[in-house]
Each structure stands twice: as structure tokens, then as C-alpha cells.
Coordinates of C-alpha atoms in Angstrom, one line a residue:
M1 CA 21.0 4.2 -12.9
E2 CA 24.3 6.7 -13.7
N3 CA 27.4 5.0 -14.7
P4 CA 26.3 1.5 -15.2
T5 CA 28.6 -1.4 -13.8
P6 CA 29.6 -3.1 -17.2
M7 CA 29.2 -6.9 -16.0
R8 CA 27.3 -9.0 -18.2
V9 CA 25.1 -11.5 -15.7
L10 CA 23.3 -15.2 -16.2
G11 CA 20.1 -15.3 -14.9
I12 CA 18.5 -18.7 -14.1
E13 CA 14.6 -19.0 -13.2
T14 CA 13.4 -22.8 -11.8
S15 CA 10.9 -21.4 -9.2
C16 CA 7.8 -23.6 -10.1
D17 CA 6.8 -24.4 -13.2
E18 CA 9.1 -22.4 -15.5
T19 CA 12.4 -22.6 -16.8
G20 CA 14.1 -19.7 -17.6
V21 CA 17.5 -17.9 -19.2
A22 CA 18.8 -14.8 -19.9
V23 CA 22.1 -12.5 -20.1
Y24 CA 21.8 -9.3 -18.9
D25 CA 24.7 -6.3 -19.6
G26 CA 25.4 -3.8 -17.2
Q27 CA 26.0 -1.0 -20.4
A28 CA 23.6 -2.6 -23.4
G29 CA 20.7 -3.8 -20.9
L30 CA 18.8 -7.1 -21.5
L31 CA 20.6 -9.0 -24.4
A32 CA 18.1 -12.6 -24.5
H33 CA 15.7 -14.5 -22.9
R34 CA 14.7 -17.7 -22.9
V35 CA 11.3 -19.6 -21.3
Y36 CA 10.1 -22.8 -21.3
S37 CA 6.8 -23.3 -19.8
Q38 CA 5.6 -26.5 -18.2
A39 CA 2.1 -25.6 -18.5
D40 CA 1.1 -28.7 -20.9
S41 CA 3.1 -31.1 -18.4
H42 CA 0.6 -30.2 -15.5
A43 CA -3.0 -29.7 -17.3
R44 CA -3.9 -32.8 -16.5
Y45 CA -3.3 -32.9 -13.3
G46 CA -5.1 -29.3 -12.8
G47 CA -2.2 -27.7 -10.9
V48 CA 1.9 -28.0 -10.7
V49 CA 3.3 -31.6 -9.5
P50 CA 6.1 -30.6 -8.0
E51 CA 8.6 -34.0 -9.0
I52 CA 7.6 -33.3 -12.8
A53 CA 8.7 -29.8 -12.4
S54 CA 11.9 -30.7 -11.2
R55 CA 12.0 -33.1 -13.7
D56 CA 11.5 -31.3 -16.6
H57 CA 13.3 -28.3 -15.1
I58 CA 17.0 -31.0 -15.4
R59 CA 15.6 -31.6 -18.8
K60 CA 15.5 -28.1 -20.1
L61 CA 17.5 -26.0 -18.3
L62 CA 21.1 -26.5 -19.7
P63 CA 19.7 -26.6 -23.7
L64 CA 17.9 -23.3 -22.9
L65 CA 21.3 -22.1 -21.6
D66 CA 23.2 -22.7 -24.8
E67 CA 20.3 -20.5 -27.0
T68 CA 20.3 -18.4 -24.6
L69 CA 24.4 -17.3 -24.6
Q70 CA 24.2 -18.0 -28.3
A71 CA 21.1 -15.2 -28.8
S72 CA 23.0 -13.0 -26.8
A73 CA 26.4 -13.6 -28.7
T74 CA 27.8 -14.3 -24.8
E75 CA 30.9 -16.6 -24.6
R76 CA 30.7 -18.4 -21.2
L77 CA 34.2 -16.7 -20.3
A78 CA 32.2 -13.4 -21.1
L79 CA 30.0 -13.6 -18.0
G80 CA 30.6 -11.7 -15.0
G81 CA 28.1 -13.6 -12.9
V82 CA 25.4 -15.7 -12.5
A83 CA 22.3 -15.0 -10.8
Y84 CA 19.7 -17.9 -9.9
T85 CA 16.2 -17.8 -8.0
R86 CA 16.7 -18.9 -4.5
G87 CA 13.6 -18.7 -3.4
P88 CA 10.6 -19.0 -2.3
G89 CA 9.3 -21.5 -4.5
L90 CA 9.1 -25.7 -4.9
A91 CA 12.6 -27.0 -2.9
G92 CA 13.5 -29.8 -5.4
A93 CA 12.8 -27.1 -8.0
L94 CA 14.4 -24.2 -7.0
L95 CA 17.5 -26.9 -6.6
V96 CA 17.8 -27.6 -10.5
G97 CA 18.4 -23.8 -11.1
A98 CA 20.9 -23.4 -7.9
A99 CA 22.8 -26.8 -8.8
L100 CA 23.6 -25.3 -12.2
A101 CA 24.6 -22.1 -11.4
R102 CA 26.7 -23.0 -9.0
S103 CA 28.8 -25.1 -10.4
L104 CA 29.0 -23.0 -13.6
A105 CA 29.9 -20.2 -11.3
Y106 CA 32.8 -21.9 -9.6
A107 CA 34.0 -23.6 -13.4
L108 CA 34.5 -20.0 -14.9
G109 CA 35.9 -18.7 -11.5
I110 CA 33.1 -16.2 -11.1
P111 CA 30.5 -15.1 -8.0
A112 CA 27.1 -16.2 -7.9
L113 CA 24.2 -15.0 -6.0
G114 CA 20.8 -16.2 -4.9
I115 CA 17.4 -14.2 -5.8
H116 CA 14.6 -13.4 -4.0
H117 CA 12.4 -14.4 -6.5
M118 CA 9.6 -11.7 -5.5
E119 CA 12.4 -9.0 -5.2
A120 CA 12.9 -9.7 -8.8
H121 CA 9.0 -9.4 -9.8
L122 CA 9.4 -5.9 -8.1
L123 CA 12.4 -5.1 -10.2
A124 CA 11.1 -6.6 -13.5
P125 CA 9.2 -3.1 -14.5
M126 CA 12.8 -1.4 -14.7
L127 CA 13.6 -3.5 -17.6
E128 CA 11.1 -1.2 -19.3
E129 CA 11.2 2.7 -20.3
P130 CA 10.5 4.9 -18.5
P131 CA 12.0 3.0 -15.4
P132 CA 10.2 4.0 -11.7
R133 CA 11.9 5.5 -9.8
F134 CA 12.4 4.9 -6.0
P135 CA 10.4 5.3 -3.6
F136 CA 7.4 3.7 -4.6
L137 CA 4.3 1.5 -3.9
A138 CA 5.0 -2.0 -4.7
L139 CA 1.5 -4.5 -5.5
L140 CA 2.5 -8.2 -5.8
V141 CA 0.4 -9.9 -7.3
S142 CA 1.3 -13.8 -8.3
G143 CA -0.2 -17.4 -8.0
G144 CA 1.8 -17.6 -4.5
H145 CA 1.7 -14.1 -3.4
T146 CA -0.6 -11.1 -2.4
M147 CA 1.3 -8.4 -1.0
L148 CA 1.6 -4.5 -0.8
V149 CA 5.8 -3.3 -0.5
Q150 CA 6.8 0.5 0.1
V151 CA 9.9 0.8 -1.3
A152 CA 12.5 3.0 -0.4
G153 CA 15.6 0.9 -2.6
V154 CA 17.1 -2.2 -3.5
G155 CA 16.5 -4.1 -0.2
R156 CA 14.5 -1.5 1.7
Y157 CA 11.3 -2.8 1.7
R158 CA 8.4 -2.5 4.5
L159 CA 5.5 -4.6 3.9
L160 CA 2.0 -3.1 4.4
G161 CA 0.1 -6.1 3.9
E162 CA -0.3 -9.2 2.6
S163 CA -2.2 -12.0 2.0
L164 CA -3.4 -14.3 5.1
D165 CA -4.5 -17.2 2.9
D166 CA -4.6 -17.8 -0.5
A167 CA -2.7 -15.5 -2.9
A168 CA -5.0 -13.6 -5.9
G169 CA -3.2 -15.9 -8.2
E170 CA -4.5 -19.4 -6.4
A171 CA -7.7 -18.0 -5.9
F172 CA -8.0 -17.9 -9.6
D173 CA -6.3 -21.5 -10.4
K174 CA -8.8 -22.8 -7.9
V175 CA -11.9 -20.9 -9.0
A176 CA -10.9 -22.0 -12.6
K177 CA -10.9 -25.7 -11.4
L178 CA -14.6 -25.2 -9.7
L179 CA -15.8 -24.0 -12.9
G180 CA -14.2 -26.8 -15.4
L181 CA -11.4 -24.8 -16.6
D182 CA -7.8 -25.8 -17.8
Y183 CA -4.6 -25.2 -16.3
P184 CA -3.2 -22.8 -16.1
G185 CA -6.7 -21.3 -14.4
G186 CA -6.4 -17.8 -14.6
P187 CA -5.7 -16.6 -18.0
A188 CA -8.8 -19.0 -18.8
L189 CA -10.9 -17.3 -16.3
E190 CA -10.3 -14.1 -17.6
Q191 CA -11.3 -15.2 -21.0
L192 CA -14.6 -16.7 -19.5
A193 CA -15.0 -13.5 -17.4
K194 CA -15.5 -11.2 -20.6
Q195 CA -19.0 -13.2 -21.8
G196 CA -20.2 -12.7 -17.6
D197 CA -23.3 -10.7 -16.8
P198 CA -21.6 -8.0 -14.7
D199 CA -25.5 -7.3 -12.8
R200 CA -26.0 -11.1 -12.5
F201 CA -24.3 -11.9 -8.8
R202 CA -22.3 -9.6 -6.4
F203 CA -20.1 -11.7 -4.6
P204 CA -17.6 -9.6 -1.4
R205 CA -15.4 -7.8 -1.3
P206 CA -13.2 -9.3 1.2
M207 CA -11.2 -7.4 4.1
T208 CA -11.8 -4.0 2.8
N209 CA -14.4 -3.3 5.1
R210 CA -12.1 -2.8 8.0
P211 CA -8.5 -0.9 8.5
G212 CA -5.8 -2.2 7.3
L213 CA -3.8 -3.3 4.4
D214 CA -3.7 -7.5 4.1
F215 CA -5.7 -9.6 2.2
S216 CA -8.0 -12.7 1.9
F217 CA -8.9 -14.9 -0.6
S218 CA -9.9 -18.2 1.0
G219 CA -13.1 -17.4 1.7
L220 CA -13.9 -15.8 -1.6
K221 CA -13.3 -19.5 -3.0
T222 CA -15.8 -20.5 -0.7
Y223 CA -18.6 -18.4 -1.5
T224 CA -18.1 -19.2 -5.4
L225 CA -18.6 -22.8 -4.7
N226 CA -21.9 -22.1 -2.5
T227 CA -23.1 -19.8 -5.9
L228 CA -22.3 -22.8 -8.1
R229 CA -23.9 -25.4 -5.9
G230 CA -27.3 -23.5 -4.6
A231 CA -27.5 -22.8 -9.1
A232 CA -30.5 -24.7 -11.2
E233 CA -28.5 -25.9 -13.3
F234 CA -24.7 -26.0 -14.4
D235 CA -24.4 -24.3 -17.7
D236 CA -22.0 -22.2 -19.6
Q237 CA -24.1 -18.4 -18.6
I238 CA -23.5 -19.6 -15.3
R239 CA -20.2 -20.4 -15.5
A240 CA -19.2 -16.7 -17.4
D241 CA -21.7 -14.8 -14.4
T242 CA -19.4 -16.8 -11.9
A243 CA -16.3 -15.7 -13.4
R244 CA -16.9 -12.3 -14.1
A245 CA -18.5 -12.1 -10.4
F246 CA -15.3 -13.7 -9.4
Q247 CA -12.6 -11.4 -10.8
D248 CA -15.0 -8.0 -10.7
A249 CA -14.6 -8.9 -6.5
V250 CA -10.6 -9.9 -6.4
I251 CA -10.2 -6.4 -8.6
D252 CA -12.3 -4.4 -6.6
T253 CA -10.2 -5.8 -3.8
L254 CA -7.3 -5.2 -5.0
Y255 CA -8.3 -1.9 -6.6
L256 CA -9.7 -0.2 -3.1
K257 CA -6.2 -1.8 -0.9
C258 CA -4.2 0.1 -3.4
R259 CA -6.6 3.2 -3.0
R260 CA -5.9 3.3 0.8
A261 CA -2.0 2.6 0.9
L262 CA -1.6 5.3 -2.0
R263 CA -3.3 7.6 0.5
Q264 CA -1.3 6.2 3.4
T265 CA 2.2 6.5 2.4
G266 CA 1.7 9.6 -0.3
A267 CA 3.3 7.9 -2.9
K268 CA 3.1 9.0 -6.2
R269 CA 4.6 6.0 -7.9
L270 CA 2.6 2.1 -7.6
V271 CA 4.4 -0.6 -9.2
V272 CA 2.7 -3.8 -10.4
A273 CA 4.5 -7.1 -10.8
G274 CA 3.2 -10.9 -10.8
G275 CA 1.1 -13.2 -13.1
V276 CA -2.3 -11.5 -12.4
S277 CA -0.8 -8.0 -13.1
A278 CA -1.4 -9.3 -16.7
N279 CA -5.1 -9.1 -16.6
R280 CA -6.9 -6.5 -18.6
K281 CA -9.4 -5.7 -16.3
L282 CA -7.0 -4.7 -13.3
R283 CA -5.1 -2.6 -15.5
E284 CA -7.9 -0.7 -16.6
R285 CA -9.7 -0.3 -13.0
L286 CA -5.8 0.4 -11.8
A287 CA -5.8 2.9 -14.5
Q288 CA -9.0 4.2 -13.1
L289 CA -7.4 5.1 -10.1
A290 CA -4.1 6.6 -11.6
R291 CA -6.5 9.3 -12.8
T292 CA -8.2 9.9 -9.7
S293 CA -5.0 9.9 -7.1
G294 CA -2.2 11.7 -9.6
A295 CA -0.5 8.1 -8.9
R296 CA 1.7 7.1 -11.8
I297 CA 1.5 3.1 -12.5
Y298 CA 4.3 0.8 -13.8
Y299 CA 4.2 -2.6 -15.6
P300 CA 6.3 -5.1 -16.9
R301 CA 6.0 -6.0 -20.0
I302 CA 3.3 -9.0 -20.6
E303 CA 6.0 -11.5 -20.9
F304 CA 8.1 -10.3 -17.8
C305 CA 4.5 -10.5 -15.5
T306 CA 4.9 -14.4 -15.2
D307 CA 8.0 -16.3 -13.8
N308 CA 10.8 -15.4 -16.1
A309 CA 15.1 -15.0 -16.0
A310 CA 15.2 -11.5 -17.5
M311 CA 13.9 -10.3 -13.5
V312 CA 16.6 -12.4 -12.1
A313 CA 19.5 -11.6 -14.1
Y314 CA 18.3 -8.1 -13.7
A315 CA 18.3 -7.8 -9.7
G316 CA 21.1 -10.1 -10.0
W317 CA 23.2 -7.2 -12.2
L318 CA 22.0 -5.0 -9.5
R319 CA 23.5 -7.1 -6.0
L320 CA 26.6 -8.5 -7.9
S321 CA 27.8 -5.3 -9.2
A322 CA 27.2 -4.2 -6.0
G323 CA 29.5 -6.3 -4.2
E324 CA 27.4 -9.4 -3.0
H325 CA 28.0 -13.1 -3.6
D326 CA 27.1 -16.2 -2.3
S327 CA 30.4 -18.1 -0.6
L328 CA 30.5 -22.1 -1.9
A329 CA 28.2 -23.6 0.3
F330 CA 24.7 -22.8 -0.9
D331 CA 21.1 -23.7 -0.2
V332 CA 17.7 -23.0 -1.3
T333 CA 14.6 -21.2 0.8
A334 CA 11.3 -22.4 -0.2
R335 CA 9.3 -20.0 2.0
W336 CA 11.7 -16.2 2.3
P337 CA 9.9 -13.3 3.9
L338 CA 10.8 -10.3 1.5
P339 CA 11.6 -8.4 4.4
E340 CA 14.1 -10.4 5.1
L341 CA 16.6 -8.6 2.3
R342 CA 19.0 -6.2 3.1
E343 CA 20.2 -3.2 1.0
P344 CA 23.4 -3.7 -1.2
P345 CA 26.9 -2.8 0.0
A346 CA 27.5 1.3 -1.2
R347 CA 29.4 0.8 -4.2

């Protein structure tokens, strides 16, 4: 971006089970970021417990804020704005971040802005060098969302396809649980799949034999369950072979839909973001797509694939420096369609 606005923005992320704080400066870039993962707190339950998530955010957010400000050598009075995740996410968890962000902004007399969690993911590769240029196609694959979006600019989003039921990350976690793996299941399933025989099972690639760019992974989860039920015994090898077949099916489905979307839109840049974008096999498959299609693929760094505040601070800086801000009355939005966002005002 030419002539960046020298605003320093604090970002706060509390949409689910990661507590994140970051400081982004319009001229110096990302100064510091910190993330606290609640994975250990939720592992015994096999998934995120909303009440525990909210309480952990309350316990960790202020210490993390102080630590991040210190790491970035930023006094609170040097902040020009506060960005926080307004949604989508768990309502109670979102309210923790929103309450602190709005209170801090009010006390300092600076603007605050609620950020769309998926827009922050979509813009996360902008923190890398070189950043993708608009326009581009985006594949967003997180625990709660799988979607293909045509991106003309900030706030200029056209939804091309989305999951009609389970998102890819959600399906990974559910199948991992079927396989007896600990939460979070996605990375554990990826590790187990490395030991699997790729030729033992072939699972369906859902919704790839019909037109369109929508996704559906719920049936694939059921197919996996039926495969395990039909096995003679539930040993380590069948667990690994099943994990491999499931992962291959999800990755092939994402690959085929991206290839179709690139052809339909003529896009030459593909941004891939969200927790599942850290999957190495997915990156290898999309590298093949880049070679055959001539498109360039952009990812955030691995630590910014999962939920973090750096992406929130950056998205907040883009919109706050354009003059956007919230009124004193605030709320959170547990469900918030991405196409509802609008382009920031012209600077």
C-alpha cells in the first residue's frame, strides 16, 4: 500500500479457543503478537466448551495485553485505535474481547472497530512478503468455515461457494475423534495419515461430480464411520489407512473446487487461509495446481493460519485508517455472513 497511514493499532482475538493480542504499526508493520492456546483445557472434553473458553479469555487477556505492549515497546497512549473480533464465533468468548477493547478505547479516547474474523483470515497473507495484489481468489478453510471468495478489494467480496454442512476443519476434528485422537484433531489426523496406505481405501470426493463450487463434508464423515464399523478389527493400521483416505478425499475436493474456481473466474492469484491451510499435503496438492494453471498461491505463515490477533490488528488498521469506527453502543455477531461487509470509505 502506498503512503501507509502511521496509525498504531492494537488487535484482540477471542472468537473461540485462542486468546490473541497484537500491535500493528502502519509504517513499521507488525511489532509484536502473542497467542495463548486453550487446547489443553478443552482436550479432556474432545472439543471446545464455550463456558470454559470464555473464562480462559477473561483470565489470560489482560496479562497477554501487557506482555504484547511491552514486547512492542508501545505505551497505551501511543495507540491510535483498537480492533477486536466482533464475529463470527462463540458469543461469550467474543464478548470478552469486545468488552476489553471498547473499554480501553473509551478510556484512551481512540476509535475502536469490530472486525470480521474471516475477513481477517482472508487478509492474513498481506502480512507476508510479497503480499498478494487485488484482485484474487480466496479459499478460506477453518474449523467453522469453508468457502471460496472472489476478492476485488477490501470489503469487495463475492461468495462463490461454501460448505452446506460441516466445514473441512470441523470434519477433520470429528473424524479424528472417531479415530481416538486427542483434540485438536486436525494436526493429529495429519500425522496419523502419514503412516497410512494410500491404496487401501478410496473415499468419495463430495460434490465434485456436479456443477458449482459449494462443499459438503458431513457425508464424508459418515462414510468414514461406516468404514470403521465394517472393519474386521480396529487396529493401528486401519486407523492410519482410514485417516489417509479421509485426508486424501478432503484435499482432492478442495483442489478440484479451486481448479474449477480459477477456470471460472480467470484469476491468477489464489489466497489460502484458515487453520486447514497449514496442512502440508494440501499445500503440496495446491503447488501442483499452481504449476498446471499458472496461478500463484499465497499463504499466511504457519502461526497465522490458526486464530491470531496479528490478522485482526492488520484488518483493523486498514479500516480504521480509512476512517471507519464503531459507535459507543456495541455488540457481537456470532453468525455474520462475509458478503455483508462493505468497502471502507475512500481516503
